[in-house]
Coordinates of C-alpha atoms in Angstrom, one line a residue:
Chain A
M667 CA -11.2 28.6 13.3
S668 CA -8.6 30.4 11.1
E669 CA -5.7 28.7 9.3
S670 CA -2.2 29.6 10.4
T671 CA 1.3 29.0 8.9
P672 CA 3.3 26.4 10.6
D673 CA 6.1 27.8 12.8
P674 CA 9.4 27.2 10.9
D675 CA 11.1 27.0 14.2
G676 CA 8.6 24.4 15.4
P677 CA 9.6 20.8 16.3
V678 CA 11.6 19.1 13.7
A679 CA 9.0 16.4 13.5
F680 CA 6.5 18.8 11.9
Q681 CA 8.9 19.4 9.0
D682 CA 7.8 15.9 7.9
P683 CA 4.5 16.5 6.1
V684 CA 3.3 13.0 6.7
Y685 CA 3.9 13.3 10.4
R686 CA 2.1 16.7 10.5
A687 CA -0.9 15.2 8.6
A688 CA -1.0 12.3 11.0
V689 CA -1.0 14.6 14.1
I690 CA -3.8 16.7 12.5
D691 CA -5.7 13.5 11.9
L692 CA -5.1 12.3 15.5
L693 CA -6.1 15.6 17.1
G694 CA -9.1 15.8 14.8
V695 CA -10.4 12.3 15.7
I696 CA -9.9 12.9 19.4
A697 CA -11.7 16.3 19.2
Y698 CA -14.6 14.8 17.3
G699 CA -14.7 11.9 19.7
E700 CA -15.0 14.4 22.6
I701 CA -17.8 16.3 20.9
S702 CA -19.7 13.0 20.3
A703 CA -19.0 12.0 23.9
F704 CA -20.6 15.3 25.0
E705 CA -23.6 14.7 22.9
R706 CA -24.1 11.1 24.0
L707 CA -23.6 11.9 27.7
A708 CA -26.0 14.9 27.5
E709 CA -28.5 12.6 25.8
D710 CA -28.0 9.8 28.4
A711 CA -28.5 12.4 31.2
K712 CA -32.1 12.5 30.2
L713 CA -32.5 8.9 31.3
A714 CA -31.1 9.7 34.7
P715 CA -33.4 8.4 37.5
T716 CA -32.6 11.3 39.9
L717 CA -31.5 15.0 39.5
E718 CA -28.2 14.0 41.2
D719 CA -27.6 11.4 38.5
K720 CA -28.5 13.9 35.8
V721 CA -26.1 16.5 37.2
A722 CA -23.3 13.9 37.4
L723 CA -23.8 12.9 33.7
A724 CA -24.0 16.6 32.7
A725 CA -20.7 17.2 34.5
M726 CA -19.1 14.4 32.6
A727 CA -20.5 15.8 29.3
S728 CA -19.2 19.3 30.1
A729 CA -15.8 17.9 31.0
E730 CA -15.5 16.1 27.7
F731 CA -16.5 19.2 25.8
G732 CA -13.9 21.3 27.7
K733 CA -11.2 19.2 26.1
V734 CA -12.2 20.2 22.6
E735 CA -10.9 23.8 22.5
P736 CA -7.2 23.0 23.3
L737 CA -7.2 20.3 20.6
H738 CA -8.7 22.8 18.1
Q739 CA -6.2 25.4 19.0
R740 CA -3.3 23.0 18.5
I741 CA -4.6 21.9 15.1
T742 CA -4.7 25.6 14.1
E743 CA -1.2 26.2 15.5
I744 CA 0.3 23.6 13.3
G745 CA -1.4 24.9 10.2
G746 CA -4.6 22.8 10.1
D747 CA -8.3 23.6 10.1
A748 CA -10.1 22.2 13.1
F749 CA -13.3 21.4 11.4
A750 CA -11.7 20.0 8.3
A751 CA -9.5 17.8 10.6
M752 CA -12.6 16.3 12.3
A753 CA -14.6 15.7 9.1
P754 CA -13.0 12.4 8.0
F755 CA -13.8 10.8 11.4
R756 CA -17.5 11.7 11.7
T757 CA -18.8 8.6 9.9
A758 CA -16.8 6.1 12.0
I759 CA -17.6 7.8 15.3
D760 CA -21.3 8.4 14.5
Q761 CA -21.6 4.8 13.3
F762 CA -20.1 3.6 16.6
H763 CA -22.7 5.6 18.6
L764 CA -25.5 4.6 16.3
H765 CA -24.7 0.9 16.8
T766 CA -24.2 1.2 20.5
A767 CA -27.2 3.4 21.5
P768 CA -27.9 2.5 25.1
S769 CA -31.4 1.1 25.7
D770 CA -31.4 2.4 29.3
W771 CA -29.6 4.5 31.9
L772 CA -27.4 1.6 33.0
E773 CA -26.2 0.7 29.5
G774 CA -25.4 4.4 29.1
L775 CA -23.3 4.4 32.3
V776 CA -21.4 1.3 31.2
K777 CA -20.8 2.8 27.8
A778 CA -19.5 6.0 29.2
Y779 CA -17.1 4.2 31.4
V780 CA -16.0 1.3 29.2
G781 CA -16.2 3.1 25.8
D782 CA -14.3 6.2 26.8
G783 CA -11.8 4.1 28.8
L784 CA -11.0 2.1 25.7
A785 CA -10.6 5.1 23.4
N786 CA -8.5 6.8 26.0
D787 CA -6.2 3.8 26.4
F788 CA -5.8 3.7 22.6
Y789 CA -4.9 7.4 22.4
R790 CA -2.4 7.0 25.3
E791 CA -0.8 4.1 23.4
I792 CA -0.4 6.3 20.3
A793 CA 0.9 9.2 22.4
A794 CA 4.1 7.3 22.9
Y795 CA 5.0 7.9 19.2
L796 CA 4.4 11.7 19.3
D797 CA 6.6 14.7 19.8
P798 CA 6.6 15.8 23.5
D799 CA 4.2 18.8 23.1
T800 CA 1.6 16.8 21.1
R801 CA 2.0 13.9 23.6
D802 CA 1.3 16.1 26.6
L803 CA -1.8 17.5 24.9
V804 CA -3.1 14.1 23.9
V805 CA -2.4 12.7 27.4
S806 CA -4.2 15.6 29.1
S807 CA -7.1 15.3 26.6
V808 CA -7.8 11.7 27.6
E809 CA -7.4 12.0 31.4
E810 CA -10.3 10.4 33.1
G811 CA -12.1 12.9 35.3
S812 CA -13.2 12.3 38.9
H813 CA -16.5 11.3 37.5
S814 CA -15.7 7.7 36.7
A815 CA -15.9 6.8 40.4
F816 CA -19.6 7.8 40.2
V817 CA -20.2 5.4 37.3
V818 CA -18.5 2.5 39.1
E819 CA -20.4 3.1 42.3
R820 CA -23.8 3.4 40.5
V821 CA -23.3 0.3 38.4
R822 CA -22.1 -1.8 41.3
Q823 CA -25.0 -0.6 43.4
T824 CA -27.5 -1.6 40.8
I825 CA -25.9 -5.1 40.3
A826 CA -25.9 -5.6 44.0
A827 CA -29.6 -4.9 44.1
D828 CA -30.4 -7.1 41.1
P829 CA -27.6 -9.5 40.2
T830 CA -29.5 -10.9 37.1
I831 CA -28.6 -7.6 35.3
S832 CA -24.9 -8.5 35.1
G833 CA -25.3 -11.0 32.3
R834 CA -26.9 -8.4 30.0
L835 CA -24.3 -5.8 30.9
A836 CA -21.4 -8.2 30.3
L837 CA -22.8 -8.8 26.8
W838 CA -23.2 -5.1 26.3
G839 CA -19.5 -4.6 27.2
R840 CA -18.4 -7.1 24.6
R841 CA -20.6 -5.4 22.0
L842 CA -19.0 -2.0 22.8
M843 CA -15.5 -3.6 22.4
G844 CA -16.4 -5.3 19.1
E845 CA -18.0 -2.1 17.6
A846 CA -15.0 0.0 18.7
L847 CA -12.6 -2.4 17.0
T848 CA -14.8 -2.5 13.8
Q849 CA -14.7 1.3 13.6
A850 CA -11.0 1.6 14.5
Q851 CA -10.2 -0.8 11.6
R852 CA -12.2 1.3 9.3
V853 CA -10.3 4.5 10.3
A854 CA -7.0 2.7 10.0
A855 CA -7.8 1.6 6.5
D856 CA -9.0 5.1 5.4
R857 CA -6.3 7.2 7.0
E858 CA -2.9 6.2 5.8
A859 CA -1.0 9.0 7.6
L860 CA -2.5 8.1 10.9
S861 CA -1.7 4.4 10.5
A862 CA 1.8 5.3 9.3
L863 CA 2.3 7.1 12.7
L864 CA 2.4 3.7 14.4
A865 CA 4.9 2.5 11.9
G866 CA 7.3 5.2 12.9
G867 CA 9.5 7.6 10.8
V868 CA 13.1 8.7 10.3
D869 CA 13.5 10.1 13.7
R870 CA 10.7 8.3 15.5
P871 CA 10.5 4.8 16.7
G872 CA 7.6 2.7 15.3
L873 CA 5.8 -0.5 15.9
D874 CA 6.3 -3.8 14.1
L875 CA 3.5 -6.3 13.9
A876 CA 4.5 -8.1 17.1
A877 CA 4.4 -4.8 18.9
I878 CA 1.0 -4.0 17.5
G879 CA -0.1 -7.4 18.8
R880 CA 1.2 -6.6 22.3
M881 CA -0.6 -3.2 22.2
F882 CA -3.9 -4.9 21.5
T883 CA -3.2 -7.4 24.3
R884 CA -2.7 -4.4 26.7
L885 CA -5.9 -2.7 25.4
T886 CA -7.9 -5.9 25.9
E887 CA -6.5 -6.4 29.4
R888 CA -7.3 -2.9 30.5
H889 CA -10.9 -3.4 29.1
A890 CA -11.2 -6.6 31.1
E891 CA -10.0 -4.7 34.2
R892 CA -12.5 -2.0 33.7
M893 CA -15.3 -4.5 33.3
A894 CA -14.2 -6.1 36.5
E895 CA -14.2 -2.8 38.3
L896 CA -17.9 -2.5 37.4
G897 CA -18.4 -6.1 38.7
L898 CA -18.8 -7.5 35.2
D899 CA -17.3 -10.4 33.2
S900 CA -15.6 -9.4 30.0
Chain B
M33 CA -23.6 17.7 48.7
S34 CA -23.2 17.8 52.4
E35 CA -24.9 20.2 54.8
S36 CA -22.7 22.6 56.7
T37 CA -23.4 24.8 59.7
P38 CA -23.8 28.6 58.8
D39 CA -20.8 30.6 59.8
P40 CA -21.7 32.5 62.9
D41 CA -19.4 35.3 61.8
G42 CA -21.0 35.4 58.3
P43 CA -22.8 38.5 57.0
V44 CA -25.4 39.9 59.4
A45 CA -28.0 39.5 56.7
F46 CA -27.8 35.7 57.1
Q47 CA -28.8 35.9 60.8
D48 CA -32.3 36.7 59.4
P49 CA -33.7 33.2 58.7
V50 CA -36.2 34.5 56.1
Y51 CA -33.4 36.2 54.2
R52 CA -31.2 33.1 54.4
A53 CA -34.2 31.0 53.1
A54 CA -34.7 33.5 50.3
V55 CA -31.1 33.4 49.2
I56 CA -31.1 29.5 49.2
D57 CA -34.3 29.7 47.1
L58 CA -32.7 32.2 44.7
L59 CA -29.5 30.2 44.3
G60 CA -31.5 27.0 43.9
V61 CA -33.7 28.4 41.2
I62 CA -30.8 29.9 39.3
A63 CA -28.8 26.6 39.6
Y64 CA -31.7 24.5 38.3
G65 CA -32.3 27.1 35.5
E66 CA -28.6 26.6 34.4
I67 CA -29.0 22.8 34.5
S68 CA -32.2 23.1 32.4
A69 CA -30.4 25.5 30.0
F70 CA -27.6 22.9 29.6
E71 CA -30.1 20.2 28.8
R72 CA -32.1 22.3 26.4
L73 CA -29.0 23.7 24.6
A74 CA -27.5 20.2 24.3
E75 CA -30.8 19.0 22.9
D76 CA -31.0 21.9 20.4
A77 CA -27.4 21.2 19.3
K78 CA -28.8 18.0 17.7
L79 CA -30.8 20.3 15.3
A80 CA -27.7 22.2 14.2
P81 CA -27.3 22.3 10.4
T82 CA -23.5 22.2 10.6
L83 CA -20.8 20.8 12.9
E84 CA -19.7 24.4 13.6
D85 CA -23.2 25.3 14.7
K86 CA -23.3 22.2 16.9
V87 CA -20.0 23.0 18.6
A88 CA -21.2 26.6 19.2
L89 CA -24.4 25.3 20.9
A90 CA -22.5 22.7 22.9
A91 CA -20.1 25.4 24.1
M92 CA -23.1 27.5 25.3
A93 CA -24.4 24.4 27.1
S94 CA -21.1 23.7 28.8
A95 CA -20.8 27.3 29.8
E96 CA -24.2 27.2 31.5
F97 CA -23.4 24.0 33.3
G98 CA -20.1 25.5 34.5
K99 CA -22.1 28.0 36.5
V100 CA -23.9 25.4 38.6
E101 CA -21.1 24.3 40.8
P102 CA -20.3 27.7 42.4
L103 CA -24.0 28.1 43.2
H104 CA -24.2 24.7 44.8
Q105 CA -21.1 25.4 46.8
R106 CA -22.6 28.7 48.1
I107 CA -25.8 27.0 49.0
T108 CA -23.8 24.5 51.1
E109 CA -21.7 27.2 52.6
I110 CA -24.8 29.0 54.0
G111 CA -26.1 25.8 55.4
G112 CA -28.5 24.6 52.7
D113 CA -28.6 21.4 50.6
A114 CA -28.1 22.1 46.9
F115 CA -30.5 19.5 45.6
A116 CA -33.2 20.3 48.2
A117 CA -32.8 23.9 47.2
M118 CA -33.4 23.2 43.5
A119 CA -36.4 20.9 44.1
P120 CA -39.2 23.5 44.5
F121 CA -38.4 25.1 41.1
R122 CA -38.2 22.0 39.0
T123 CA -41.9 22.1 38.0
A124 CA -42.0 25.7 37.0
I125 CA -38.8 25.5 34.9
D126 CA -39.7 22.2 33.4
Q127 CA -43.1 23.5 32.5
F128 CA -41.5 26.6 30.9
H129 CA -39.4 24.3 28.7
L130 CA -42.2 21.9 27.9
H131 CA -44.4 24.8 26.7
T132 CA -41.6 26.4 24.7
A133 CA -40.0 23.4 23.0
P134 CA -38.5 24.8 19.8
S135 CA -39.9 23.3 16.6
D136 CA -36.6 24.0 14.7
W137 CA -33.0 25.1 15.0
L138 CA -33.9 28.8 14.6
E139 CA -36.5 28.8 17.3
G140 CA -34.0 27.1 19.6
L141 CA -31.4 29.9 18.9
V142 CA -34.0 32.6 19.6
K143 CA -35.0 30.9 22.8
A144 CA -31.4 30.6 23.9
Y145 CA -30.9 34.3 23.4
V146 CA -34.2 35.8 24.4
G147 CA -35.1 33.3 27.2
D148 CA -31.8 33.3 28.9
G149 CA -31.5 37.1 28.5
L150 CA -34.8 37.6 30.2
A151 CA -34.0 35.3 33.1
N152 CA -30.6 36.9 33.5
D153 CA -32.1 40.4 33.6
F154 CA -34.5 39.3 36.2
Y155 CA -31.8 37.8 38.4
R156 CA -29.7 40.9 38.0
E157 CA -32.6 43.1 39.2
I158 CA -33.0 40.9 42.3
A159 CA -29.2 41.0 42.9
A160 CA -29.6 44.6 43.9
Y161 CA -31.4 43.5 47.1
L162 CA -28.7 41.0 48.2
D163 CA -25.7 41.1 50.5
P164 CA -22.5 41.9 48.5
D165 CA -21.1 38.3 48.3
T166 CA -24.3 36.8 47.1
R167 CA -24.8 39.7 44.7
D168 CA -21.4 39.1 43.1
L169 CA -22.1 35.4 42.8
V170 CA -25.5 36.0 41.2
V171 CA -24.2 38.6 38.8
S172 CA -21.3 36.3 37.7
S173 CA -23.8 33.4 37.3
V174 CA -25.9 35.4 34.8
E175 CA -23.1 36.9 32.7
E176 CA -23.8 36.4 29.1
G177 CA -20.9 34.5 27.4
S178 CA -19.2 35.5 24.2
H179 CA -21.5 33.0 22.5
S180 CA -24.5 35.3 22.2
A181 CA -22.8 37.1 19.3
F182 CA -23.0 33.8 17.4
V183 CA -26.8 33.6 17.9
V184 CA -27.4 37.2 16.8
E185 CA -25.3 36.6 13.7
R186 CA -27.0 33.3 12.8
V187 CA -30.5 34.6 13.3
R188 CA -29.8 37.8 11.3
Q189 CA -28.2 35.8 8.5
T190 CA -31.2 33.6 8.2
I191 CA -33.7 36.4 8.2
A192 CA -31.7 38.2 5.6
A193 CA -31.9 35.1 3.4
D194 CA -35.6 34.7 4.0
P195 CA -37.4 37.7 5.5
T196 CA -40.8 35.8 5.7
I197 CA -39.4 34.0 8.7
S198 CA -39.3 37.1 10.9
G199 CA -43.1 37.1 11.6
R200 CA -43.1 33.6 13.0
L201 CA -40.0 34.3 15.1
A202 CA -41.5 37.6 16.4
L203 CA -44.5 35.6 17.6
W204 CA -42.2 33.0 19.1
G205 CA -40.5 35.7 21.1
R206 CA -43.8 36.9 22.5
R207 CA -44.7 33.4 23.5
L208 CA -41.4 33.0 25.3
M209 CA -42.0 36.2 27.2
G210 CA -45.6 35.2 28.1
E211 CA -44.6 31.7 29.3
A212 CA -41.7 33.1 31.4
L213 CA -44.1 35.6 33.1
T214 CA -46.6 32.8 33.8
Q215 CA -44.0 30.6 35.4
A216 CA -42.4 33.5 37.3
Q217 CA -45.8 34.3 38.9
R218 CA -46.3 30.7 39.8
V219 CA -42.9 30.7 41.6
A220 CA -43.7 34.1 43.3
A221 CA -47.0 32.7 44.6
D222 CA -45.4 29.5 45.9
R223 CA -42.2 30.8 47.5
E224 CA -43.0 33.4 50.1
A225 CA -39.4 34.0 51.3
L226 CA -38.2 34.7 47.7
S227 CA -41.0 37.2 47.1
A228 CA -40.3 38.8 50.5
L229 CA -36.8 39.4 49.3
L230 CA -38.1 42.1 46.9
A231 CA -40.1 43.6 49.7
G232 CA -36.9 44.2 51.7
G233 CA -36.1 43.7 55.4
V234 CA -34.9 45.5 58.5
D235 CA -31.5 46.4 57.1
R236 CA -32.3 46.0 53.4
P237 CA -34.2 48.3 51.1
G238 CA -37.2 46.8 49.3
L239 CA -39.5 47.5 46.5
D240 CA -42.9 49.1 46.7
L241 CA -45.5 48.3 44.0
A242 CA -44.5 51.3 41.9
A243 CA -40.9 50.1 42.0
I244 CA -42.0 46.6 41.0
G245 CA -43.9 48.2 38.1
R246 CA -40.7 50.0 37.0
M247 CA -38.7 46.8 37.2
F248 CA -41.2 45.1 34.8
T249 CA -40.9 48.0 32.5
R250 CA -37.2 47.7 32.4
L251 CA -37.4 43.9 31.8
T252 CA -39.8 44.5 28.9
E253 CA -37.7 47.1 27.4
R254 CA -34.6 45.0 27.6
H255 CA -36.6 42.1 26.0
A256 CA -37.6 44.4 23.1
E257 CA -34.0 45.5 22.7
R258 CA -32.9 41.9 22.4
M259 CA -35.6 41.1 19.9
A260 CA -34.4 44.2 17.9
E261 CA -30.8 43.0 18.0
L262 CA -32.0 39.8 16.3
G263 CA -33.9 41.9 13.8
L264 CA -37.3 41.0 15.2
D265 CA -40.4 43.0 16.4
S266 CA -41.4 42.4 19.9

C-alpha cells in the first residue's frame, strides 16, 4: 500500500485533520475487523459437520475478505497507510476473538451472526456522521450477505432437534455482547479522534450524551431481535 | 444445489454419458481442490510473520474460493449435483494435504506456489481434450492470480537472508511432487470415466501411452521451472 497526497479538491470535511484522522481510524478498524472475521470464519469452517456447511462458512469468510480491499483503497486515497491504520485496533479485536472462541460449530454460527450483526449496526450508526462518500463505503462494507439466512436456518434446526441447547446459546449471546462492549470502550478510550467523530464538528452534527444513550438502546434492541431470529432469549 | 436436466440442445459431446460423467468428475475434483486450497491457505495465513503477509495469503485463499461457484454452477447445468460430484475426491485431496502439512510459514508458501502450480498444469493439460465451453471454464479456474509474485518474492528474500534453508525447501518440493503423483494415481485408478477422458472418444482425440509420457515430461519440466523461480533445485 503506498501513501498518497490528499486531494486538495476533496470534500471540505477532509480539510479538518481531526476528521480525516477519525475516518482513517474508522476505515482501519472496519478493515481489520473484516480480516479477523475472515480468519475466524475460515477457522470455524473446520468444525462444519458437512461439506455443504463448510462451503457456506467459507463463502461467508471470502465475502468478508472481499470488503477489505475497497477500505484499504479509500484509506490510501485520503492520504493514509492501510496497515498503519489497522494497527491500533489489532489488540482490541484480537482480544475480542480470544475471549469469544467458539467451543463448537453452533457457537461459531451464533457468533458469526450476532457478533457481525452488532459490529455492523454500530458502524451503520457511525456512518450517519460521515461525509457522503465515506458513508456509502462504510454502509456497503457492513452489508449482510445472503449467507445469514443459512445461519438462522441451521441454528433454528438444531434448537428444534434439541431444545436444551438454547439456554447455553442464549448465555453465549450475552457473553458476545458483553465482550463487544468491553472492547468498544477500550477503543473509544484509546482513539480520541474516533470518539470525537460522534461528538460532531464545525460542519457536522454530533451526538450529545442523551443521543449516545439512544444509540445504545437501538443497538441493544437490534441485538435482541437477532437473538430472537435465531430462536434465542437475549 | 439442485439437479437440472441436461439441455438436449447442448454440445454433442454431452450426449455421450461417459464423457458427461468424466466432465462432472473433472469439475468436481477441481472444485474440491479449490475448497481445500482455501482451507489450507487460510490455515497457513495464521503462520504469517506480519499482517501484510497474512492479508496476502487470505487474498489467495479468497481467490481460490471464488472459483468454486462457477464450477458448481456448471456441474448443475449439465445435470450433476455439485456436492455428489466432489465426494469421490475428498479422500485423495485430504490425504495429499494431510501428508504435506507445512511445518512453517515458508513451507506453506512453497506448497501454495508449487502444489497449486502442478495441479493447475495438470488440469490445463486435460483441458485440451474437452469441449470448448468446459475447456474455457477449466482454464479460467486454474489461472494463477497476481498473488504468486508475492510468494516468489518472499521465498527468494528468505533464501537470500539464509541460504542454508534452500536444501530443506528443495526436499520439500520433491515431497510435494511425489505426494501429488501418488494421489493422482489413486484417483486415476478409482475413476474410470475420468481416466477414459485422456484416452479420447468417437469425436475427440485421445492420448496414447507415448503422449501420456510426454505430458508427464512437460509437467515435470514446469515443476522444475517453478522451483527454479523460487531459487530452489528440483
